[in-house]
Amino acid sequence: MKYQFPKNFYWGSAASSTQTEGAAFSSGKGESIWDHWFKHEPNRFHNGISSTEASTFYCNYQADIQLMKDIGHNSFRTSISWSRLIPNGVGSVNQEAVEFYSNVIDEQIKQGIQPFICLFHFDMPLSMQQIGGFENREVLDAYANFAETCFLLYGDRVKHWFTFNEPIVPVEGGYLYDFHYPNVVDFKRAVTVAYHTMLAHAKAVEKYRLLELKGQIGIILNLTPSYPRSQHPADTKAARICDLLFNRSFLDPAVKGEYPQELVSLLQEHQQMPEVREGDCELIAKGKVDLLGVNYYQPRRVKARENAVNPDAPFMPEHFFDYYEMPGRKMNPHRGWEIFEKGIYDILMNLKENYGNIPCYISENGMGVEGEQKFLVDGQIQDDYRIEFIQEHLKWLHKGLEEGSNCLGYHLWTFIDNWSWCNAYKNRYGFYQLDLKTQQRSVKKSGEWFAQVSKDNGFEVE
Ligand code: BGP
């Protein structure tokens, strides 16, 4: 069977500034929350490794972009670090950073690799966090000014912009589940940060449109389909609430320019509404995106809650559901995430049927594996499991295309094994293996396979 993809399909991968650049404390960069948190709680990071030990893209970008070219990338996403470009979050711009990002963009274009640029990938400048991060509306304006600075500097060359990567993750990590700084556990504050992030997004979109640049602006969302254990109404209700809280809370404002009434009612009913000010709804309406990036790793399976809620415990999303472990589910044991390839198709069909078939692309999908060294044969990692993972997802993506999805491409997470937040280098995701000590990069079998897929614009399987 042949899986042929449309002309000009994006083939590439994604990464982010904090996870790849290194040089976290040099070259004029200000501190981000990650630099700060590591200094204070290094034990939170796998093997005590910080982002300063990220894979040196800051000095190796030229050679790395050549490696992208070698495996057939026609596009690559990274992010601009706010705290590198504007070290204090507001105020003067770091000229060395201006030049660095300009050089990266030029080099990608020179190699025929379209730069997809994201403006926020979990990396709040410390100075902005110190005044409350996205809980403080001043920070929304500071972010919009940073975004505008980027548009003015690079908007002539960058045609694909993204305001945020997975904006729900800093909300979950930083304000609910204690896996990002500032380690707060407070539903109402989480909702406020989520809401303010979408206001910041809309402010950036508004700035972009005012400049009348030739390009598109979007957002990258981790859409995690919610599957109920059964069709029992209590289970389907649990799944529906999860969808509202974890997907539609960002998807609806980003694509439709408004929040689902059902979500608003739910938050009202539980006294968890953020403060809504005059003009907010109009602003959110202006934030509708041109292009949606979809990160997909795993489904969310849920069932109706089985035990009563502890009235003294903090109010949490799990007030509404329990997680459900489906018997026989396929797992990636290294990351603890279920592998469910059809999820990608379900997302695309949902976007087609309920979100006006907005132009989208798969902006992240991937498989993190611990101890890949054991798959070394003659100096190359034989990651057949990753090839299978990508291929199976691409088959479902292809089915989506056949049924009219507006999906424009596929990016793997990630290009070279990179630093993954608290997991540091535990799980490896790259097309290229990274030797942490020597910083040497070596192509994995999946990288070579992907080069062929990109060249043929598809693949054939029996
Ligand atoms: C996504 C993030 C990435 C990346 C990836 C892998 O959620 O956008 O930054 O890290 O997940 O996940 P992890 O690093 O948690 O294994």
JSON list of C-alpha atoms and ligand atoms in Angstrom, two decimals, residues 15-16 19 77 121-122 165-166 169 179 220 222 295 297 335 337 364 366 368 413-414 418-424 427 429, ligand 1:
[
{"chain": "A", "resi": 15, "resn": "ALA", "atom": "CA", "xyz": [12.60, 21.83, 19.24]},
{"chain": "A", "resi": 16, "resn": "SER", "atom": "CA", "xyz": [12.72, 24.83, 21.54]},
{"chain": "A", "resi": 19, "resn": "GLN", "atom": "CA", "xyz": [15.94, 22.72, 25.27]},
{"chain": "A", "resi": 77, "resn": "ARG", "atom": "CA", "xyz": [10.38, 24.83, 14.37]},
{"chain": "A", "resi": 121, "resn": "HIS", "atom": "CA", "xyz": [7.87, 27.52, 24.97]},
{"chain": "A", "resi": 122, "resn": "PHE", "atom": "CA", "xyz": [7.43, 27.27, 28.76]},
{"chain": "A", "resi": 165, "resn": "ASN", "atom": "CA", "xyz": [3.62, 26.11, 22.52]},
{"chain": "A", "resi": 166, "resn": "GLU", "atom": "CA", "xyz": [1.24, 23.99, 24.62]},
{"chain": "A", "resi": 169, "resn": "VAL", "atom": "CA", "xyz": [1.39, 22.84, 30.19]},
{"chain": "A", "resi": 179, "resn": "PHE", "atom": "CA", "xyz": [6.14, 19.93, 37.73]},
{"chain": "A", "resi": 220, "resn": "ILE", "atom": "CA", "xyz": [0.51, 25.18, 19.04]},
{"chain": "A", "resi": 222, "resn": "ASN", "atom": "CA", "xyz": [-1.40, 19.71, 22.70]},
{"chain": "A", "resi": 295, "resn": "ASN", "atom": "CA", "xyz": [1.01, 18.26, 19.31]},
{"chain": "A", "resi": 297, "resn": "TYR", "atom": "CA", "xyz": [1.48, 12.16, 22.08]},
{"chain": "A", "resi": 335, "resn": "ARG", "atom": "CA", "xyz": [7.57, 7.92, 29.30]},
{"chain": "A", "resi": 337, "resn": "TRP", "atom": "CA", "xyz": [2.37, 7.34, 27.90]},
{"chain": "A", "resi": 364, "resn": "GLU", "atom": "CA", "xyz": [4.89, 17.43, 17.56]},
{"chain": "A", "resi": 366, "resn": "GLY", "atom": "CA", "xyz": [7.25, 11.38, 19.03]},
{"chain": "A", "resi": 368, "resn": "GLY", "atom": "CA", "xyz": [10.98, 9.18, 24.11]},
{"chain": "A", "resi": 413, "resn": "TRP", "atom": "CA", "xyz": [9.67, 15.80, 18.35]},
{"chain": "A", "resi": 414, "resn": "THR", "atom": "CA", "xyz": [12.63, 16.11, 18.02]},
{"chain": "A", "resi": 418, "resn": "ASN", "atom": "CA", "xyz": [17.47, 17.20, 23.62]},
{"chain": "A", "resi": 419, "resn": "TRP", "atom": "CA", "xyz": [17.01, 18.31, 27.20]},
{"chain": "A", "resi": 420, "resn": "SER", "atom": "CA", "xyz": [13.45, 17.64, 28.31]},
{"chain": "A", "resi": 421, "resn": "TRP", "atom": "CA", "xyz": [12.66, 19.82, 31.29]},
{"chain": "A", "resi": 422, "resn": "CYS", "atom": "CA", "xyz": [12.57, 17.80, 34.52]},
{"chain": "A", "resi": 423, "resn": "ASN", "atom": "CA", "xyz": [13.33, 14.62, 32.60]},
{"chain": "A", "resi": 424, "resn": "ALA", "atom": "CA", "xyz": [16.54, 16.22, 31.26]},
{"chain": "A", "resi": 427, "resn": "ASN", "atom": "CA", "xyz": [14.22, 9.85, 27.38]},
{"chain": "A", "resi": 429, "resn": "TYR", "atom": "CA", "xyz": [13.44, 11.54, 21.12]},
{"chain": "B", "resi": 1, "resn": "BGP", "atom": "C1", "xyz": [6.02, 18.44, 24.69]},
{"chain": "B", "resi": 1, "resn": "BGP", "atom": "C2", "xyz": [6.84, 19.70, 24.75]},
{"chain": "B", "resi": 1, "resn": "BGP", "atom": "C3", "xyz": [8.27, 19.51, 24.42]},
{"chain": "B", "resi": 1, "resn": "BGP", "atom": "C4", "xyz": [8.88, 18.17, 24.75]},
{"chain": "B", "resi": 1, "resn": "BGP", "atom": "C5", "xyz": [7.93, 17.01, 24.55]},
{"chain": "B", "resi": 1, "resn": "BGP", "atom": "C6", "xyz": [8.38, 15.70, 25.12]},
{"chain": "B", "resi": 1, "resn": "BGP", "atom": "O1", "xyz": [4.98, 18.52, 25.61]},
{"chain": "B", "resi": 1, "resn": "BGP", "atom": "O2", "xyz": [6.33, 20.69, 23.88]},
{"chain": "B", "resi": 1, "resn": "BGP", "atom": "O3", "xyz": [8.98, 20.60, 24.94]},
{"chain": "B", "resi": 1, "resn": "BGP", "atom": "O4", "xyz": [9.59, 18.19, 25.91]},
{"chain": "B", "resi": 1, "resn": "BGP", "atom": "O5", "xyz": [6.65, 17.28, 25.06]},
{"chain": "B", "resi": 1, "resn": "BGP", "atom": "O6", "xyz": [7.93, 15.53, 26.42]},
{"chain": "B", "resi": 1, "resn": "BGP", "atom": "P1", "xyz": [8.86, 15.29, 27.66]},
{"chain": "B", "resi": 1, "resn": "BGP", "atom": "O7", "xyz": [10.03, 16.19, 27.48]},
{"chain": "B", "resi": 1, "resn": "BGP", "atom": "O8", "xyz": [8.07, 15.67, 28.85]},
{"chain": "B", "resi": 1, "resn": "BGP", "atom": "O9", "xyz": [9.21, 13.85, 27.62]}
]
